[in-house]
Short mmCIF file of C-alpha atoms in Angstrom, two decimals:
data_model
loop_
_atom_site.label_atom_id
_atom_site.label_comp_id
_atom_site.label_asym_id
_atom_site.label_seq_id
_atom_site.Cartn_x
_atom_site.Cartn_y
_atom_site.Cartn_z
CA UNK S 1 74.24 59.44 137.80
CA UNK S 2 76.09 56.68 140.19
CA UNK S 3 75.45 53.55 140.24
CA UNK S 4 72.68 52.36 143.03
CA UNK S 5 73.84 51.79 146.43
CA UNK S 6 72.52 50.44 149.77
CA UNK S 7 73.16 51.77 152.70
CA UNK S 8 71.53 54.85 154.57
CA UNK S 9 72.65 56.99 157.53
CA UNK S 10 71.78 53.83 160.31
CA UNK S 11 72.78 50.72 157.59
CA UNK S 12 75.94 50.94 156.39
CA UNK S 13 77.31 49.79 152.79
CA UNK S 14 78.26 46.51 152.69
CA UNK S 15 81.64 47.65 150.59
CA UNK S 16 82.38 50.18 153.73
CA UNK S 17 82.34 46.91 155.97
CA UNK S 18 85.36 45.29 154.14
CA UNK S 19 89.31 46.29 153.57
CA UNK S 20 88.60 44.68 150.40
CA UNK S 21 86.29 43.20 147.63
CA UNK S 22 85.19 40.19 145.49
CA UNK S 23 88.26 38.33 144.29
CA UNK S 24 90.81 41.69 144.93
CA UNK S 25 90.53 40.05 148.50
CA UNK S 26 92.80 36.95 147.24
CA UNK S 27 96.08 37.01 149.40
CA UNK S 28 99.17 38.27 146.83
CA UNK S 29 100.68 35.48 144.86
CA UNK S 30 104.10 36.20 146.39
CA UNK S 31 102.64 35.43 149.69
CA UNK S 32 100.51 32.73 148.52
CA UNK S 33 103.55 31.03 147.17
CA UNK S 34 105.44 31.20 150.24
CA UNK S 35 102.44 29.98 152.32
CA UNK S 36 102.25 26.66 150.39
CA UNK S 37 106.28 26.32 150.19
CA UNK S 38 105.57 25.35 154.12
CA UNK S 39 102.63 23.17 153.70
CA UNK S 40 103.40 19.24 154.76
CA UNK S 41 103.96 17.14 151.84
CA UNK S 42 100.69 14.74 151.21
CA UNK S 43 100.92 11.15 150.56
CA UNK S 44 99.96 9.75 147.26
CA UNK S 45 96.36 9.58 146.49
CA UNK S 46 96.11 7.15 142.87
CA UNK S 47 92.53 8.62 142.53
CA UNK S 48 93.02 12.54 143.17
CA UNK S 49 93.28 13.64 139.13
CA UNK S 50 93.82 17.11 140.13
CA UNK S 51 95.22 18.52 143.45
CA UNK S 52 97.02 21.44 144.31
CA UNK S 53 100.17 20.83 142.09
CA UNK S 54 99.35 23.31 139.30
CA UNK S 55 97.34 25.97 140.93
CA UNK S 56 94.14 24.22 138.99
CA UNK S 57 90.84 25.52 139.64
CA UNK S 58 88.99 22.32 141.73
CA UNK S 59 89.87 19.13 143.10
CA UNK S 60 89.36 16.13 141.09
CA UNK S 61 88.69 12.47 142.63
CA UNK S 62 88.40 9.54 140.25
CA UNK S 63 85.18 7.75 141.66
CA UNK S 64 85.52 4.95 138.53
CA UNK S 65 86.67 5.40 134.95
CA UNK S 66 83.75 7.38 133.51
CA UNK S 67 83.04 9.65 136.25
CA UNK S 68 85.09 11.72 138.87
CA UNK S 69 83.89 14.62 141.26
CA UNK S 70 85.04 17.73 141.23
CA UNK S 71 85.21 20.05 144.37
CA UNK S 72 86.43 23.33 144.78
CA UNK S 73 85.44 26.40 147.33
CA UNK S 74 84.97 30.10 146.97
CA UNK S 75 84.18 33.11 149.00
CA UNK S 76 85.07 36.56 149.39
CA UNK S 77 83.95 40.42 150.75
CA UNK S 78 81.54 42.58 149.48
CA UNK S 79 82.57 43.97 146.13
CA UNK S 80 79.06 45.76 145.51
CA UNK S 81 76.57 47.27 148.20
CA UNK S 82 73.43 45.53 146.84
CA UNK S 83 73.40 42.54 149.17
CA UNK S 84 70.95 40.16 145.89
CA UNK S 85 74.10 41.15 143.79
CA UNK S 86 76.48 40.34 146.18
CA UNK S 87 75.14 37.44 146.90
CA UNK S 88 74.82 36.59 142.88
CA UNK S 89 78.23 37.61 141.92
CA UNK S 90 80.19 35.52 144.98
CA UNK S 91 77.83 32.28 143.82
CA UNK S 92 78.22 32.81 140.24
CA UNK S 93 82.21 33.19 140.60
CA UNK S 94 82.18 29.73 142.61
CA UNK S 95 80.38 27.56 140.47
CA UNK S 96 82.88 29.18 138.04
CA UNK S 97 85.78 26.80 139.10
CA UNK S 98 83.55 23.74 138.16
CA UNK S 99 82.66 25.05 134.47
CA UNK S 100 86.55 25.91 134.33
CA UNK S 101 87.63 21.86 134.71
CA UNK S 102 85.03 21.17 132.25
CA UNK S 103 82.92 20.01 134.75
CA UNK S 104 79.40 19.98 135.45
CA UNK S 105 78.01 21.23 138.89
CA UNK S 106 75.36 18.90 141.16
CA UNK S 107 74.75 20.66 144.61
CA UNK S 108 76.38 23.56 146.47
CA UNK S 109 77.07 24.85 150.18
CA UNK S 110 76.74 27.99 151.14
CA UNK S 111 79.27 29.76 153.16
CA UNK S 112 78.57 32.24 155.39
CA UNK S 113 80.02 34.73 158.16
CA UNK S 114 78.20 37.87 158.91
CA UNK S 115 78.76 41.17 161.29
CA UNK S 116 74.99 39.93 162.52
CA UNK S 117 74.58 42.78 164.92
CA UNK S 118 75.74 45.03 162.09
CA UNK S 119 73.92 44.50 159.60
CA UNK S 120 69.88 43.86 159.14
CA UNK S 121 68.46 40.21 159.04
CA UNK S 122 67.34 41.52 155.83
CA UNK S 123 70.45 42.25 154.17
CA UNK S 124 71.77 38.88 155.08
CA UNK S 125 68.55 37.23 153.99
CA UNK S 126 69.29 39.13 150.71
CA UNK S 127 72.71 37.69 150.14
CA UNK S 128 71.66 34.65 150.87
CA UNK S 129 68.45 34.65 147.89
CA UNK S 130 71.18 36.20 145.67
CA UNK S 131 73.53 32.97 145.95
CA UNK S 132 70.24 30.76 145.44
CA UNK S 133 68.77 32.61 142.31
CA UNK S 134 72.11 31.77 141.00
CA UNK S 135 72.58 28.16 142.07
CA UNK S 136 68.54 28.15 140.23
CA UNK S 137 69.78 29.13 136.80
CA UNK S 138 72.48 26.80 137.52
CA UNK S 139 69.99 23.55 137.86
CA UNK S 140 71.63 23.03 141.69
CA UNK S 141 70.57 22.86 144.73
CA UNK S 142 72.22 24.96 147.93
CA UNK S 143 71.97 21.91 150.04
CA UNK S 144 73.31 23.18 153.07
CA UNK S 145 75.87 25.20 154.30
CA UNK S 146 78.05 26.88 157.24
CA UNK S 147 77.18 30.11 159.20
CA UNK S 148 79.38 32.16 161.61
CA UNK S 149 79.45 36.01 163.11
CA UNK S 150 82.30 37.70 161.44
CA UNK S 151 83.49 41.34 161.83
CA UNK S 152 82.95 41.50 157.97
CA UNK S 153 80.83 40.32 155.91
CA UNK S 154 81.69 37.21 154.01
CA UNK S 155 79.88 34.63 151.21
CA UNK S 156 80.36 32.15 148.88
CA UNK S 157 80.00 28.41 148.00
CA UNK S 158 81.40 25.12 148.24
CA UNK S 159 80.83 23.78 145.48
CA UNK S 160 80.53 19.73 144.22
CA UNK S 161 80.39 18.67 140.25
CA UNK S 162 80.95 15.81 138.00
CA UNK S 163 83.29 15.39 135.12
CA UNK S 164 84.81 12.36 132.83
CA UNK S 165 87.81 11.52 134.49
CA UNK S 166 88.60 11.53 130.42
CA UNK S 167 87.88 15.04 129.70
CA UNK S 168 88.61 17.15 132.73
CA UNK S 169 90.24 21.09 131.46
CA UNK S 170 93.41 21.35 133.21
CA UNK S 171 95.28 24.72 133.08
CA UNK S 172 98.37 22.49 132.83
CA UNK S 173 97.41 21.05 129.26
CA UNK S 174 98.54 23.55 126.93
CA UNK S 175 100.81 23.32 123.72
CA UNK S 176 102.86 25.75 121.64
CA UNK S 177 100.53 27.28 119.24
CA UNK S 178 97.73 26.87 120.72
CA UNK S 179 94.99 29.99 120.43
CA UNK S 180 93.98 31.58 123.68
CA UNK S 181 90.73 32.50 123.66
CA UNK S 182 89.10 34.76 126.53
CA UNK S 183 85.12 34.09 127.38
CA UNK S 184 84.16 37.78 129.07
CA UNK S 185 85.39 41.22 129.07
CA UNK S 186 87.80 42.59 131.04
CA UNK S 187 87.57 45.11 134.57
CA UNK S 188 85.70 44.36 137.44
CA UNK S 189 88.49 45.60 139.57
CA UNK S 190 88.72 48.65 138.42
CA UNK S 191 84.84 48.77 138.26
CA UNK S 192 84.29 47.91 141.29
CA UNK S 193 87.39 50.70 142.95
CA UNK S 194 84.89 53.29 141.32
CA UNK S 195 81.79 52.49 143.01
CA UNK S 196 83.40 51.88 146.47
CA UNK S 197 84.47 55.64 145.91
CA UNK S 198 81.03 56.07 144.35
CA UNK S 199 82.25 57.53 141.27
CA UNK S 200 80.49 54.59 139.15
CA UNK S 201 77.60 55.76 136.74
CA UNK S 202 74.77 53.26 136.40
CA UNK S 203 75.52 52.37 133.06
CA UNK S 204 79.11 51.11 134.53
CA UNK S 205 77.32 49.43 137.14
CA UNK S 206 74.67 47.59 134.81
CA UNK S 207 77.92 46.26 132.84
CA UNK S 208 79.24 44.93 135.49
CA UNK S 209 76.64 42.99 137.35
CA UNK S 210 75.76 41.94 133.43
CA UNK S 211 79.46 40.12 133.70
CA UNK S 212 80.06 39.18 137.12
CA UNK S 213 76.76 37.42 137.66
CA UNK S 214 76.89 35.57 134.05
CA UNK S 215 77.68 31.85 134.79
CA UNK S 216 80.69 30.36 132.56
CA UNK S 217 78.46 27.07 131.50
CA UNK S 218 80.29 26.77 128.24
CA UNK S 219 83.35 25.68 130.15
CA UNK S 220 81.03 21.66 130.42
CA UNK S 221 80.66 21.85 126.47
CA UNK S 222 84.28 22.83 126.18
CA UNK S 223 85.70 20.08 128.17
CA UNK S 224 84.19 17.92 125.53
CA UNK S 225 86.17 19.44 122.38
CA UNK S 226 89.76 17.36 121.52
CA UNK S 227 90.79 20.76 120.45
CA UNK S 228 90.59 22.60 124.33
CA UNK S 229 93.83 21.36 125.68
CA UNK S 230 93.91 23.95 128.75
CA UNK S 231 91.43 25.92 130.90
CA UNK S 232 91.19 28.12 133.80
CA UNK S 233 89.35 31.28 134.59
CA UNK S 234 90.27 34.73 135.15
CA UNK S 235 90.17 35.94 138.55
CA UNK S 236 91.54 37.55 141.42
CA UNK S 237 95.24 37.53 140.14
CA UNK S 238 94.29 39.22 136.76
CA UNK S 239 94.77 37.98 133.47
CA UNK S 240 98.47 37.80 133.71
CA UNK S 241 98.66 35.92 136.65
CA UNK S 242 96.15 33.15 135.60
CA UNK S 243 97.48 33.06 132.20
CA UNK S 244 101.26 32.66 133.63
CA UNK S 245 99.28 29.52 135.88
CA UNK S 246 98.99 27.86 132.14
CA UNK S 247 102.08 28.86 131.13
CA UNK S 248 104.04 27.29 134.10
CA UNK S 249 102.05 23.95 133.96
CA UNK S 250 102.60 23.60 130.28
CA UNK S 251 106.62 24.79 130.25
CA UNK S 252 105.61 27.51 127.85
CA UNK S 253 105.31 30.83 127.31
CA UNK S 254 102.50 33.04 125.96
CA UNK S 255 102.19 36.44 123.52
CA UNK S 256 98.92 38.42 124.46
CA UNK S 257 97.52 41.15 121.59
CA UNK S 258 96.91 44.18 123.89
CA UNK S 259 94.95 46.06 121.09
CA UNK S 260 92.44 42.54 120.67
CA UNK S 261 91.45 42.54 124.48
CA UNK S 262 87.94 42.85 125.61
CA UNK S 263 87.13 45.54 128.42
CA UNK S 264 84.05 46.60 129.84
CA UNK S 265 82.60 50.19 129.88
CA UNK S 266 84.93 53.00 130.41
CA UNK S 267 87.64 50.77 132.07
CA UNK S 268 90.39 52.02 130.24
CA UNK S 269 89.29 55.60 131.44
CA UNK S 270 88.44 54.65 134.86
CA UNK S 271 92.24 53.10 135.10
CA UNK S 272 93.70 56.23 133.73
CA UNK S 273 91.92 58.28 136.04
CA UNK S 274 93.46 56.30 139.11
CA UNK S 275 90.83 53.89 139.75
CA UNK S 276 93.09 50.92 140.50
CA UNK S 277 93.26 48.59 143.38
CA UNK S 278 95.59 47.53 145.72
CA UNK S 279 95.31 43.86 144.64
CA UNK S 280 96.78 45.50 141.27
CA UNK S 281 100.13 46.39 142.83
CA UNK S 282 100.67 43.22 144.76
CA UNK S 283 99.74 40.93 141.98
CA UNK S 284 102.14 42.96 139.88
CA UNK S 285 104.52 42.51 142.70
CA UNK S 286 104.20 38.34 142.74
CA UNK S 287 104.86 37.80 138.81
CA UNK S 288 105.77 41.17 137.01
CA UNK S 289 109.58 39.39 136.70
CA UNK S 290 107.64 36.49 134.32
CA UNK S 291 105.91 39.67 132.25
CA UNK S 292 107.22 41.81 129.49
CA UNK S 293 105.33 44.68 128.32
CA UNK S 294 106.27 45.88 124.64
CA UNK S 295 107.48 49.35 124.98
CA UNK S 296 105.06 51.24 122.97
CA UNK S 297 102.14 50.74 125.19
CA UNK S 298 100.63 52.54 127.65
CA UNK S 299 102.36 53.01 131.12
CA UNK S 300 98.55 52.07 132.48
CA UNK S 301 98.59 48.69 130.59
CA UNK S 302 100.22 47.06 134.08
CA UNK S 303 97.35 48.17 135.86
CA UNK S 304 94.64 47.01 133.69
CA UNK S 305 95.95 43.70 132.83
CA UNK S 306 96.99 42.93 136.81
CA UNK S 307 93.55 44.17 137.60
CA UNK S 308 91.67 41.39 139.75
CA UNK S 309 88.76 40.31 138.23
CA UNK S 310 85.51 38.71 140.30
CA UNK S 311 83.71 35.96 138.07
CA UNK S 312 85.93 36.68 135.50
CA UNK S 313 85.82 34.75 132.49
CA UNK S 314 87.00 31.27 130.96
CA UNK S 315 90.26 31.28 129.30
CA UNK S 316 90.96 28.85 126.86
CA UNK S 317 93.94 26.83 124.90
CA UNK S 318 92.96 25.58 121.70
CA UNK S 319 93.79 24.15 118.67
CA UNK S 320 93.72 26.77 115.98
CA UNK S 321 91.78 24.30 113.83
CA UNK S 322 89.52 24.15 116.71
CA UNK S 323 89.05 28.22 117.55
CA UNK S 324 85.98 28.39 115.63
CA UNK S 325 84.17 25.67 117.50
CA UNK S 326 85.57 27.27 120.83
CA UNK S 327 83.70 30.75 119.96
CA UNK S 328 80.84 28.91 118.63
CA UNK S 329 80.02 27.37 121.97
CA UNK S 330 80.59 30.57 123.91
CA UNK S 331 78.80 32.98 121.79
CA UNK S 332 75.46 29.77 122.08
CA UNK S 333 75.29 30.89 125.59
CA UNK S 334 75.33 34.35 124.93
CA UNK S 335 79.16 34.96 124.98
CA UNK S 336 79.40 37.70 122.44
CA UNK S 337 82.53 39.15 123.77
CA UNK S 338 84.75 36.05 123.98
CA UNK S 339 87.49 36.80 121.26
CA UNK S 340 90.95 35.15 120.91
CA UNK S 341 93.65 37.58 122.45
CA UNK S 342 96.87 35.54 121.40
CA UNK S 343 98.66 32.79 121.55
CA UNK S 344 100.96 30.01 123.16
CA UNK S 345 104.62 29.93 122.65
CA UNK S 346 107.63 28.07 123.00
CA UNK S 347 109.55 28.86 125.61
CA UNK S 348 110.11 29.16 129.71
CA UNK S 349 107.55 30.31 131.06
CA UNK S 350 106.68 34.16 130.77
CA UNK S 351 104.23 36.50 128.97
CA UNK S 352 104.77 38.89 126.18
CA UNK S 353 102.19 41.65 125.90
CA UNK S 354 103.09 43.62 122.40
#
């Protein structure tokens, strides 16, 4: 059986509507790269903590010395054709950037733009309640927001949060040794190519709403821990690319165990069978020169571990007198999968997958 979708011969599926999905919509890292090499250099700013130096996942602006806001923004195509999921996974993987600087979020804005004579008023009202529920189990309010007609269908938040100027999870923080624990499982991408070509079964489906739409609150009690010295969370450049974002703000490298990763239901199989995205190749593309696979592995091991991934989880740099706290506060809020999957090393910057 495939996993449930929504459109009909008149209403079309939301995923049909967009060249791409969720966080697999990220422009390539390459490109990225070369984008910001033009920017205009900014002047100083004593109070921005965090800006756009390391690739971090929010802004951070000093307000006095015990509190600082964070801000970062999120929003992406339709990686599912439920428009309440939609809407919960593209809220639940912006409010992820908060948890990620240890932060803790106070109000959101919703972003909108919407083929509006495309798609029912009901669909968008949909998305919409899906991005609320979410903000809900958060504690925040959607306070407001920005609405457009688009030719596809875009969501997602701005997003506003507080954090101790003291205690804010940079991915830049890491040291050699350190343990690198990973919060949630591992897949969406490929996941998510397997419904658009409905080829998903429900079961599939369930496991991945289960992951995209779980919010990554431990990263607030984890920005409290002496032992967390880095943090960031997994998204649309896979796990390589956001792990190589530690590596290069820390001057180190990393070793990943490929047999201790986490996946999600039948992603290894759905990979082998050629359900891969495109995002795959060109994140591949923008950093496969800073990874080396060990030979014996799988040819399909690029694939999987470029795979984007849509509310992915946290990834952490710890202490490894500190791991067991780490797990400890991820498996409180129901984090059962989060499982260290290697380890920091000396070096330039560059990942070893053995």
């Amino acid at each position: 059986m495939n996993a449930p979708t929504a459109g009909s011969s008149t209403v079309p599926r939301l995923t049909e509507l967009s060249h791409g999905g969720g966080c697999g919509c990220k422009i390539s890292p390459s490109v990225l790269a070369e984008l910001l090499k033009r920017a205009t250099p900014m002047p100083t700013f004593p109070d921005l903590l965090v800006g756009s130096e390391t690739a971090d996942d929010a802004a951070v602006y000093r307000l006095n010395d015990e509190q600082a806001i964070v801000a970062t923004t999120d929003f992406f195509m339709p990686i599912v054709d439920d428009p309440y999921d939609f809407g919960r996974i593209a809220a639940t993987n912006a409010l992820s950037d908060i948890y990620a600087m240890g932060g803790k979020p106070l109000f959101a804005l919703a972003l909108v733009g919407m083929p509006i004579n495309v798609l029912p008023h009901e669909t968008i009202a949909r998305i919409l309640e899906g991005g609320e529920s979410v903000c809900a189990d958060a504690g925040i309010p959607v306070a407001g927001g920005h609405s457009i007609d688009s030719v596809e269908p875009i969501y997602g938040l701005a997003a506003i949060g507080v954090v101790d100027p003291r205690r804010i999870a940079r991915n830049a923080g890491a040291r050699a040794g350190d343990l690198l624990v990973l919060g949630k499982p591992l897949g969406v991408g490929i996941l998510s190519a397997a419904l658009k070509k409905q080829r998903l079964e429900s079961t599939g489906y369930a496991a991945m709403i289960a992951a995209t739409t779980k919010l990554n609150r431990p990263g607030t009690a984890l920005g409290t821990l002496d032992g967390v010295h880095a943090m960031t969370d997994v998204t649309g450049f896979g796990l390589l690319g956001h792990l190589l974002e530690l590596c290069r703000g820390a001057g180190l490298g990393a070793r990943i165990d490929y047999a201790a990763l986490p996946w999600l239901e039948s992603v290894p199989e759905l990979a082998q069978a050629g359900f891969v995205t495109g995002a795959s190749g060109r994140n591949w593309a923008g950093y496969g020169h800073e990874v080396t696979l060990s030979p014996g592995l799988p040819p399909i091991v690029q694939a999987l571990l470029t795979d984007p991934q849509t509310s992915g989880g946290l990834l952490v740099a710890c202490a490894e007198q500190s791991v067991d706290d780490v797990l400890e506060r991820f498996r409180a809020d129901g984090f059962d999968n989060a499982v260290v999957i290697g380890t920091m090393t000396e070096g330039t910057p560059h990942v070893l997958v053995a």
